[in-house]
Amino acid sequence: MFSGWNWVAYGFYLLMNVCSLEASGGLVQSCGHIIPESPVLALGSNFTALCILNESCLDFGNIYANQIIWKIKNKVVPKEQYREINRTVSSVTFNDTSSLTTPLTCNILADGQIEQNIYGITVTVGLPPEKPKNLSCIVHQVSKLIYRMICTWDPGRHTFLDTQFRVKYRWPQENFPDCIPKDVNNSCTIPDVHFFVNLEIWVEAANALGKAESDPLVLDPIDIVKPLPPHNLSVSSVLPTVLKLSWVNLISIPVMKLKFNIRYRIVGDTTWMEVPSEDTASPRTSFSVQGLQPYTEYSFSIRCMKEDGVGYWSEWSEEKTGITTEDKPSKGPPMWRIIDASQSQASWTVHLMWKALKPSEANGVILQYELTVRDKSSLSHALEKYNVTSTNLTLQLPNGTYEVTVIAQNRVGASPPSVLLIPASNSKDPVKNLRTLPKYDKLWVGWTPPNSYVLKYVIEWCLVSSSSDCIIEWQIAPGDVQGIDLRGIKPFKCYLITVYPLYADGQGSGQSVKAYLKQDRPSKGPTVQTKKVGKAEAVLTWNHLTVDEQNGFIRNYTILYKTIDGNETVVTVDPSKTEYTLSSLTSDTLYTVRMMASTDNGSRSGPDFTFTTQKFGKGEIEAIVVPVCLAFLLIVLLGVLFCFNKRDLIKKHIWPIVPDPSKSNIAQWSPQVPAKHNISSKDQMYPEGSFTDVSVVEIEADDKKSFSEQDLKPFDLLKKEKSTSEGHSSGIGGSSCMSSPRQSVSDSDEGETTQNTSSTVQYSTVVLNGYRDQTPVQVFSRSESTQPLLDSEERSEDHTGGGDSTPQRQQYFRQNGGQDETSTDRPCFERTKQITHANEGDLVGFVQLQISGQSSQPLGLGMEKNNQEAALSNVLQTNTEGQTVIPETVEENPLIVDEMPKSYLPQTVRQGGYMPQ
Amino acid sequence: MAGADSPSAALRRRDLCARGIRLVGKMRSDVIDLLDTYMERQGLDASANVAAVEGVPPAAVERWDEQTGTQRLLENLAAYRAFRALLAQMLEEQREQLGEADTALGRALAAVLLQVSAFAYHLEELLRLESRSPPSEEGDGPPPQPRLSLFEQKLRGLGVLRELAQWALRSARDLRQLAKPGPGTGSAPSLAESP
């Protein structure tokens, strides 16, 4: 505890000492100081500082030099750089001042605990000034009497210190005040200088580290004067080619004798011309410029310098202009003509045109042109004069040779005449080898002259465009040249250039050439399309690009075509062509084709065009179709012949002859017909051919032997015939429903009785055939017309019917009758079908078998508990397999089945034909 | 004239003469301009009658062409030393009278004063080339002037400038004469300078 208080008290004491316990007059006394105080050091030099502690501090605070810590900008200097001189002095040494930063402080570490600052200094590091170099001075004339001298120099390296520069100058016998630059360190302006005495000038640079002086410059300021240019320049006209300049010099001759430069140019030109310097090398205030162009405005400017050439030229004076007076035109206007001979054979329309003279040739204002037209083809040499102010004249002249003269007149006089000979025909030699060559913005036209002497050449040119007429421009060239430059030629435009040689006695015919100053690629490509497309070739057509679109000479066309997934094929085509045939194409293929026009400077493609080659070539379709047609015709012909040969058979199968019941002869059905059991031939059996077809049903009889073989013989014929049409018969087997099986059975039951009953008409003959080889019992042939017989049949049935079967049949017929009442016209098959549906629900123990024409499947088997019926069913199934027999109904009564002949002969009836009621 | 024998001395003499001629030419031109300004500012005109300025040798002398070069130089030097003192006095008086307001006149006077001083230096150099040390300036200057009235100061100033213009003309002729190749001075070409 005691120790802690002790330290606090000691620290407080030290602080009070360091921070000046003793204050005297506001000044603070510290415990030490550093020497040197705020030094300025040379960069790179070494530096040692001393920190000296006050004795008073030693006594109170036990502070000694070995406790001193040096810092530069709060960074402790390594102890190696310290040196304890004695108990109150510590030094620090820096080998290179470039590592010094400010401030440098001396601090004390009291008892190794508390660091206190004793003193600090600011260290400035820099460089001494270098010797100023390249001192030069120039005396500017400010006004007539005032001259200022500006001296400049190279101040040398940057010193990092405040460095003063001053220009010192003196006469040998007199010093002048120094010139101190303002804001800069490399120039100074001495406001007043005096000439003709040598002045010694030098520059002194000084800073905290030193002083340096430049080499002295000894000169007479008069030798470095840049005078003001002459002023009040004026220009006056003297002659058409002379202008006199006058001016005032701002330097008097006693001070400086001057020489001059005079420059001039035509107003509007950019190029200056200069009066020879030797003409103006002496002092003067005026000068006459000669060799000027008449009636031309010139601009003049003048400058001056010391006559001996020592010093500087002044600036150029302000420009002054003057116009020379007029003179008569120096040459006649160039003239040319365009002859239009299209209107009449006997006369021409001559468009005379001449160019306005250049200002340098007109020498004034051209007031008018005087034209003289002399007819040289007539003996009288008639003369016509025209005074015009324009530069063209159109005359109607008879065909002939004329000499046209034009003279330009201004206020002073007339020009020499220009003569143009218009011969009756241009029959002289033309120029040869006409050619062009672009030269920057000009188009050079060259030619090889003809053998004869040429006075001059006329070069015509016009811009060829599809949108405007060819407006002719022209130019005349002397006869001794072989080429000229055409100006004003637009790039990428086609020009038609024609050169005419003019002879003393006539004209040569013109030679033309087309040329471009500069070519570009075409502005668009040709649009290609097909003219004709074949299987392996396509004919492409296109139109030439217009002149405005070409932008140059079309060197070639390039056709590029390809399939969708194929490589592109390139074909180069002559530029004169507008059609090309692509060959070796793949048939039935989509092709994309485009066309490119190329000039010397590039190409441009037109739009894509697609086409598809044909699948067949020319004649291929014909080669296929014609044989096919012929073959078809042959087949048709053969078919017709076949059908013709087999017409009877076809007729029988397709449209059998249905006997007309109205023509039936009932007598033929008489039972007395003895041939009933003695049918020997078909004709006998079916007289008059009324029967074209008969379906035979073979019904197996239980008792085969009950039929005699004799009885079966006539039935064989029917079998044979039936076998050829069994398909048809089975197809119309449904017709069996039209007749009652009971009827047939009853008929057969009472065959003998009915045969013996004269009042009974035999309705039909049923041929009872035994199963397969068994002898049929009886054969009936039924007429198609049974209407009058039905009653008796019904009646006989009524008689014969009895017992249990009667109500069933009645039920059946009632059903039939009922159906017939509602749909008498309905086909038999449909009706049977309806019945079948009814039987399914209503009829019990009644079996109705329906067999469709092509089906062998027994339908509607509703019989119960009857073996015989099952046996019958088996028989029926067996028969149906042969597709010959279709039993319609089977009686439930086994007795009937046993006793009655098991045969039934349904008629062959066409659908829609006979339909029993 | 011993120094005139060496080529460098001859060149130096020629150069000094040439530039001296041009200096006095310019000085005369400036003095004439200054005369106009001075009369305008001081309210004087050309009709002002000015007596000869005391202390200044007269520019016009008899038998001028019989004078030797040294004699010419000495007379010139005496005159220009006097002018230098007079002009310095004029400049001081002008500053007292007009303060710094008329800086143009003061500057012009200072410029002429400088040229007079420069020409005096030329003359001293020429005298040295003539192996004559220039005389000391003690007693060369004008005698102490009694206190003059303001108008008298103006008139005296006008007289100084007029006399200076005269002396400038004469000095040019003297130097041209000195520049001529004379006996013992070699064959230096004459300078065709004219003021």
Coordinates of N, CA, C and O in Angstrom, one line a residue, chain A residues 328-411:
Chain A
K328 N -8.2 44.0 -119.6 CA -9.0 43.3 -120.5 C -8.8 41.8 -120.4 O -7.7 41.4 -120.0
P329 N -9.8 41.0 -120.7 CA -9.6 39.5 -120.5 C -8.4 39.0 -121.2 O -8.1 39.4 -122.4
S330 N -7.7 38.1 -120.6 CA -6.5 37.6 -121.1 C -6.6 36.6 -122.2 O -5.7 36.3 -123.0
K331 N -7.7 35.9 -122.2 CA -8.0 34.9 -123.2 C -9.4 34.7 -123.5 O -10.3 35.2 -122.7
G332 N -9.7 34.1 -124.7 CA -11.1 33.9 -125.0 C -11.7 32.7 -124.3 O -10.9 31.8 -123.9
P333 N -13.0 32.8 -124.1 CA -13.6 31.6 -123.4 C -13.5 30.3 -124.2 O -13.8 30.4 -125.4
P334 N -13.2 29.2 -123.6 CA -13.2 28.0 -124.3 C -14.7 27.6 -124.7 O -15.6 27.9 -123.9
M335 N -14.8 27.1 -125.9 CA -16.1 26.9 -126.5 C -16.2 25.5 -127.0 O -15.3 24.9 -127.5
W336 N -17.4 25.0 -127.0 CA -17.7 23.6 -127.5 C -19.2 23.6 -128.0 O -19.9 24.6 -127.8
R337 N -19.6 22.6 -128.7 CA -20.9 22.5 -129.2 C -21.5 21.2 -129.1 O -20.8 20.2 -128.9
I338 N -22.8 21.1 -129.0 CA -23.5 19.8 -129.1 C -24.5 20.0 -130.3 O -25.3 20.9 -130.4
I339 N -24.3 19.1 -131.2 CA -25.1 19.1 -132.5 C -26.2 18.1 -132.4 O -26.0 16.9 -132.1
D340 N -27.4 18.6 -132.6 CA -28.6 17.7 -132.6 C -29.1 17.7 -134.0 O -29.7 18.7 -134.5
A341 N -28.9 16.6 -134.7 CA -29.3 16.5 -136.1 C -30.5 15.6 -136.3 O -30.8 15.1 -137.3
S342 N -31.2 15.3 -135.2 CA -32.2 14.3 -135.2 C -33.5 14.9 -135.8 O -34.4 14.2 -136.3
Q343 N -33.7 16.2 -135.7 CA -35.0 16.8 -136.1 C -35.1 16.9 -137.6 O -36.2 16.8 -138.2
S344 N -34.1 17.2 -138.3 CA -34.2 17.4 -139.7 C -32.9 16.9 -140.4 O -31.8 17.0 -139.8
Q345 N -33.0 16.4 -141.5 CA -31.8 15.9 -142.3 C -31.0 17.1 -142.8 O -29.8 17.0 -142.9
A346 N -31.7 18.1 -143.1 CA -31.1 19.2 -143.8 C -30.5 20.2 -142.9 O -29.7 21.1 -143.3
S347 N -30.8 20.3 -141.6 CA -30.3 21.3 -140.7 C -30.0 20.7 -139.4 O -30.4 19.6 -139.0
W348 N -29.2 21.4 -138.7 CA -28.8 21.0 -137.3 C -29.3 22.0 -136.3 O -29.6 23.2 -136.6
T349 N -29.5 21.5 -135.1 CA -29.7 22.3 -134.0 C -28.3 22.3 -133.2 O -27.9 21.3 -132.7
V350 N -27.7 23.5 -133.3 CA -26.3 23.6 -132.7 C -26.4 24.3 -131.4 O -26.9 25.5 -131.3
H351 N -26.1 23.6 -130.3 CA -26.0 24.2 -129.0 C -24.6 24.6 -128.8 O -23.7 23.8 -128.5
L352 N -24.4 25.9 -128.9 CA -23.0 26.5 -128.6 C -22.9 26.8 -127.1 O -23.8 27.3 -126.5
M353 N -21.8 26.4 -126.5 CA -21.6 26.7 -125.1 C -20.2 27.0 -124.9 O -19.3 26.4 -125.5
W354 N -20.0 27.9 -124.0 CA -18.6 28.3 -123.6 C -18.6 28.5 -122.2 O -19.6 28.7 -121.5
K355 N -17.4 28.4 -121.7 CA -17.2 28.5 -120.2 C -16.9 30.0 -119.8 O -16.2 30.7 -120.6
A356 N -17.5 30.4 -118.7 CA -17.1 31.7 -118.2 C -15.6 31.7 -117.8 O -15.1 30.7 -117.4
L357 N -15.0 32.8 -118.1 CA -13.6 32.8 -117.8 C -13.3 32.8 -116.4 O -14.1 33.3 -115.5
K358 N -12.2 32.2 -116.0 CA -11.8 32.3 -114.6 C -11.5 33.7 -114.2 O -11.1 34.6 -115.1
P359 N -11.6 34.1 -113.0 CA -11.3 35.5 -112.6 C -9.9 35.9 -113.0 O -9.7 37.0 -113.4
S360 N -9.0 34.9 -113.0 CA -7.6 35.3 -113.4 C -7.5 35.5 -114.9 O -6.5 36.1 -115.4
E361 N -8.5 35.1 -115.6 CA -8.5 35.3 -117.1 C -9.5 36.4 -117.5 O -9.2 37.1 -118.4
A362 N -10.5 36.6 -116.7 CA -11.5 37.6 -117.1 C -11.0 39.0 -116.8 O -11.3 40.0 -117.5
N363 N -10.1 39.1 -115.8 CA -9.5 40.4 -115.4 C -10.5 41.5 -115.2 O -10.2 42.7 -115.4
G364 N -11.7 41.2 -114.8 CA -12.7 42.2 -114.6 C -14.1 41.5 -114.7 O -14.2 40.3 -114.7
V365 N -15.1 42.4 -114.8 CA -16.4 41.9 -114.9 C -16.8 41.7 -116.4 O -16.7 42.7 -117.2
I366 N -17.1 40.5 -116.8 CA -17.5 40.3 -118.2 C -18.8 40.8 -118.4 O -19.8 40.4 -117.8
L367 N -18.9 41.8 -119.3 CA -20.2 42.4 -119.6 C -21.0 41.7 -120.6 O -22.2 41.5 -120.5
Q368 N -20.4 41.1 -121.7 CA -21.1 40.3 -122.7 C -20.1 39.5 -123.5 O -18.9 39.7 -123.4
Y369 N -20.7 38.6 -124.2 CA -19.9 37.8 -125.2 C -20.4 38.1 -126.6 O -21.6 38.2 -126.8
E370 N -19.5 38.2 -127.4 CA -19.8 38.5 -128.8 C -19.5 37.3 -129.7 O -18.3 36.8 -129.7
L371 N -20.5 36.7 -130.3 CA -20.3 35.5 -131.1 C -20.4 35.8 -132.6 O -21.3 36.6 -133.0
T372 N -19.6 35.2 -133.4 CA -19.6 35.4 -134.8 C -19.7 34.0 -135.4 O -18.8 33.1 -135.1
V373 N -20.7 33.7 -136.2 CA -20.8 32.5 -136.9 C -20.6 32.7 -138.4 O -21.4 33.4 -139.0
R374 N -19.6 32.0 -138.9 CA -19.3 32.2 -140.3 C -19.6 30.9 -141.0 O -19.1 29.8 -140.6
D375 N -20.4 30.9 -142.1 CA -20.7 29.7 -142.9 C -19.6 29.5 -143.9 O -19.5 30.2 -144.9
K376 N -18.8 28.6 -143.6 CA -17.6 28.4 -144.5 C -17.9 27.5 -145.7 O -17.1 27.3 -146.6
S377 N -19.1 26.9 -145.6 CA -19.4 26.0 -146.8 C -20.0 26.8 -147.9 O -20.1 26.3 -149.1
S378 N -20.5 28.0 -147.7 CA -21.0 28.8 -148.8 C -19.9 29.8 -149.3 O -19.0 30.1 -148.6
L379 N -20.1 30.1 -150.5 CA -19.1 31.0 -151.1 C -19.1 32.4 -150.5 O -18.0 33.0 -150.4
S380 N -20.2 32.8 -150.1 CA -20.3 34.2 -149.6 C -19.7 34.3 -148.2 O -19.4 35.4 -147.7
H381 N -19.5 33.1 -147.5 CA -19.0 33.1 -146.1 C -19.9 34.1 -145.3 O -19.4 35.0 -144.6
A382 N -21.2 33.8 -145.3 CA -22.1 34.7 -144.6 C -21.7 34.8 -143.1 O -21.3 33.8 -142.5
L383 N -21.9 35.9 -142.6 CA -21.4 36.2 -141.2 C -22.6 36.6 -140.3 O -23.4 37.4 -140.7
E384 N -22.7 35.9 -139.2 CA -23.8 36.3 -138.3 C -23.2 36.7 -137.0 O -22.3 36.0 -136.5
K385 N -23.7 37.7 -136.3 CA -23.1 38.1 -135.0 C -24.2 38.1 -134.0 O -25.3 38.4 -134.2
Y386 N -23.8 37.7 -132.8 CA -24.7 37.6 -131.7 C -24.0 38.2 -130.5 O -22.8 37.8 -130.2
N387 N -24.7 39.0 -129.7 CA -24.2 39.5 -128.5 C -25.1 38.9 -127.3 O -26.3 39.1 -127.3
V388 N -24.5 38.1 -126.5 CA -25.2 37.4 -125.5 C -24.5 37.6 -124.1 O -23.3 37.9 -124.1
T389 N -25.3 37.6 -123.1 CA -24.7 37.7 -121.7 C -24.6 36.3 -121.1 O -23.9 36.1 -120.1
S390 N -25.3 35.3 -121.6 CA -25.2 34.0 -121.0 C -24.0 33.3 -121.7 O -23.3 33.8 -122.5
T391 N -23.9 32.0 -121.3 CA -22.7 31.3 -121.8 C -23.1 30.2 -122.8 O -22.5 29.2 -122.9
N392 N -24.3 30.3 -123.4 CA -24.7 29.4 -124.4 C -25.6 30.0 -125.4 O -26.2 31.1 -125.1
L393 N -25.7 29.4 -126.5 CA -26.5 29.9 -127.6 C -26.9 28.8 -128.5 O -26.1 27.9 -128.9
T394 N -28.2 28.7 -128.8 CA -28.7 27.6 -129.7 C -29.0 28.2 -131.0 O -29.8 29.1 -131.1
L395 N -28.5 27.6 -132.0 CA -28.7 28.0 -133.4 C -29.3 26.9 -134.3 O -28.9 25.7 -134.1
Q396 N -30.1 27.3 -135.2 CA -30.6 26.3 -136.2 C -29.8 26.6 -137.5 O -29.9 27.7 -138.0
L397 N -29.0 25.7 -137.9 CA -28.1 26.0 -139.0 C -28.3 24.9 -140.0 O -28.5 23.7 -139.7
P398 N -28.2 25.2 -141.3 CA -28.2 24.2 -142.3 C -27.0 23.4 -142.2 O -25.9 23.9 -141.7
N399 N -27.0 22.2 -142.6 CA -25.8 21.3 -142.6 C -24.7 22.0 -143.3 O -24.9 22.6 -144.4
G400 N -23.5 22.0 -142.7 CA -22.4 22.6 -143.4 C -21.3 22.8 -142.4 O -21.3 22.3 -141.3
T401 N -20.3 23.5 -142.9 CA -19.1 23.8 -142.1 C -19.2 25.2 -141.6 O -19.4 26.1 -142.4
Y402 N -19.0 25.4 -140.3 CA -19.1 26.7 -139.7 C -17.9 27.0 -138.9 O -17.2 26.1 -138.3
E403 N -17.6 28.3 -138.8 CA -16.5 28.7 -137.9 C -17.2 29.7 -136.9 O -17.7 30.7 -137.3
V404 N -17.1 29.3 -135.7 CA -17.7 30.1 -134.6 C -16.6 30.8 -133.8 O -15.7 30.1 -133.4
T405 N -16.8 32.1 -133.6 CA -15.8 32.8 -132.8 C -16.5 33.5 -131.6 O -17.6 34.0 -131.8
V406 N -15.9 33.4 -130.5 CA -16.5 34.1 -129.3 C -15.5 35.0 -128.7 O -14.3 34.6 -128.6
I407 N -15.9 36.2 -128.2 CA -15.1 37.1 -127.6 C -15.7 37.6 -126.3 O -16.9 37.9 -126.3
A408 N -15.0 37.6 -125.2 CA -15.5 38.1 -123.9 C -15.1 39.6 -123.8 O -14.0 40.0 -124.1
Q409 N -16.0 40.4 -123.3 CA -15.8 41.8 -123.2 C -16.0 42.3 -121.7 O -17.0 41.9 -121.1
N410 N -15.1 43.1 -121.2 CA -15.3 43.7 -119.9 C -15.2 45.2 -120.1 O -15.1 45.7 -121.2
R411 N -15.1 46.0 -119.0 CA -15.1 47.4 -119.1 C -13.9 47.9 -119.8 O -13.9 49.0 -120.4

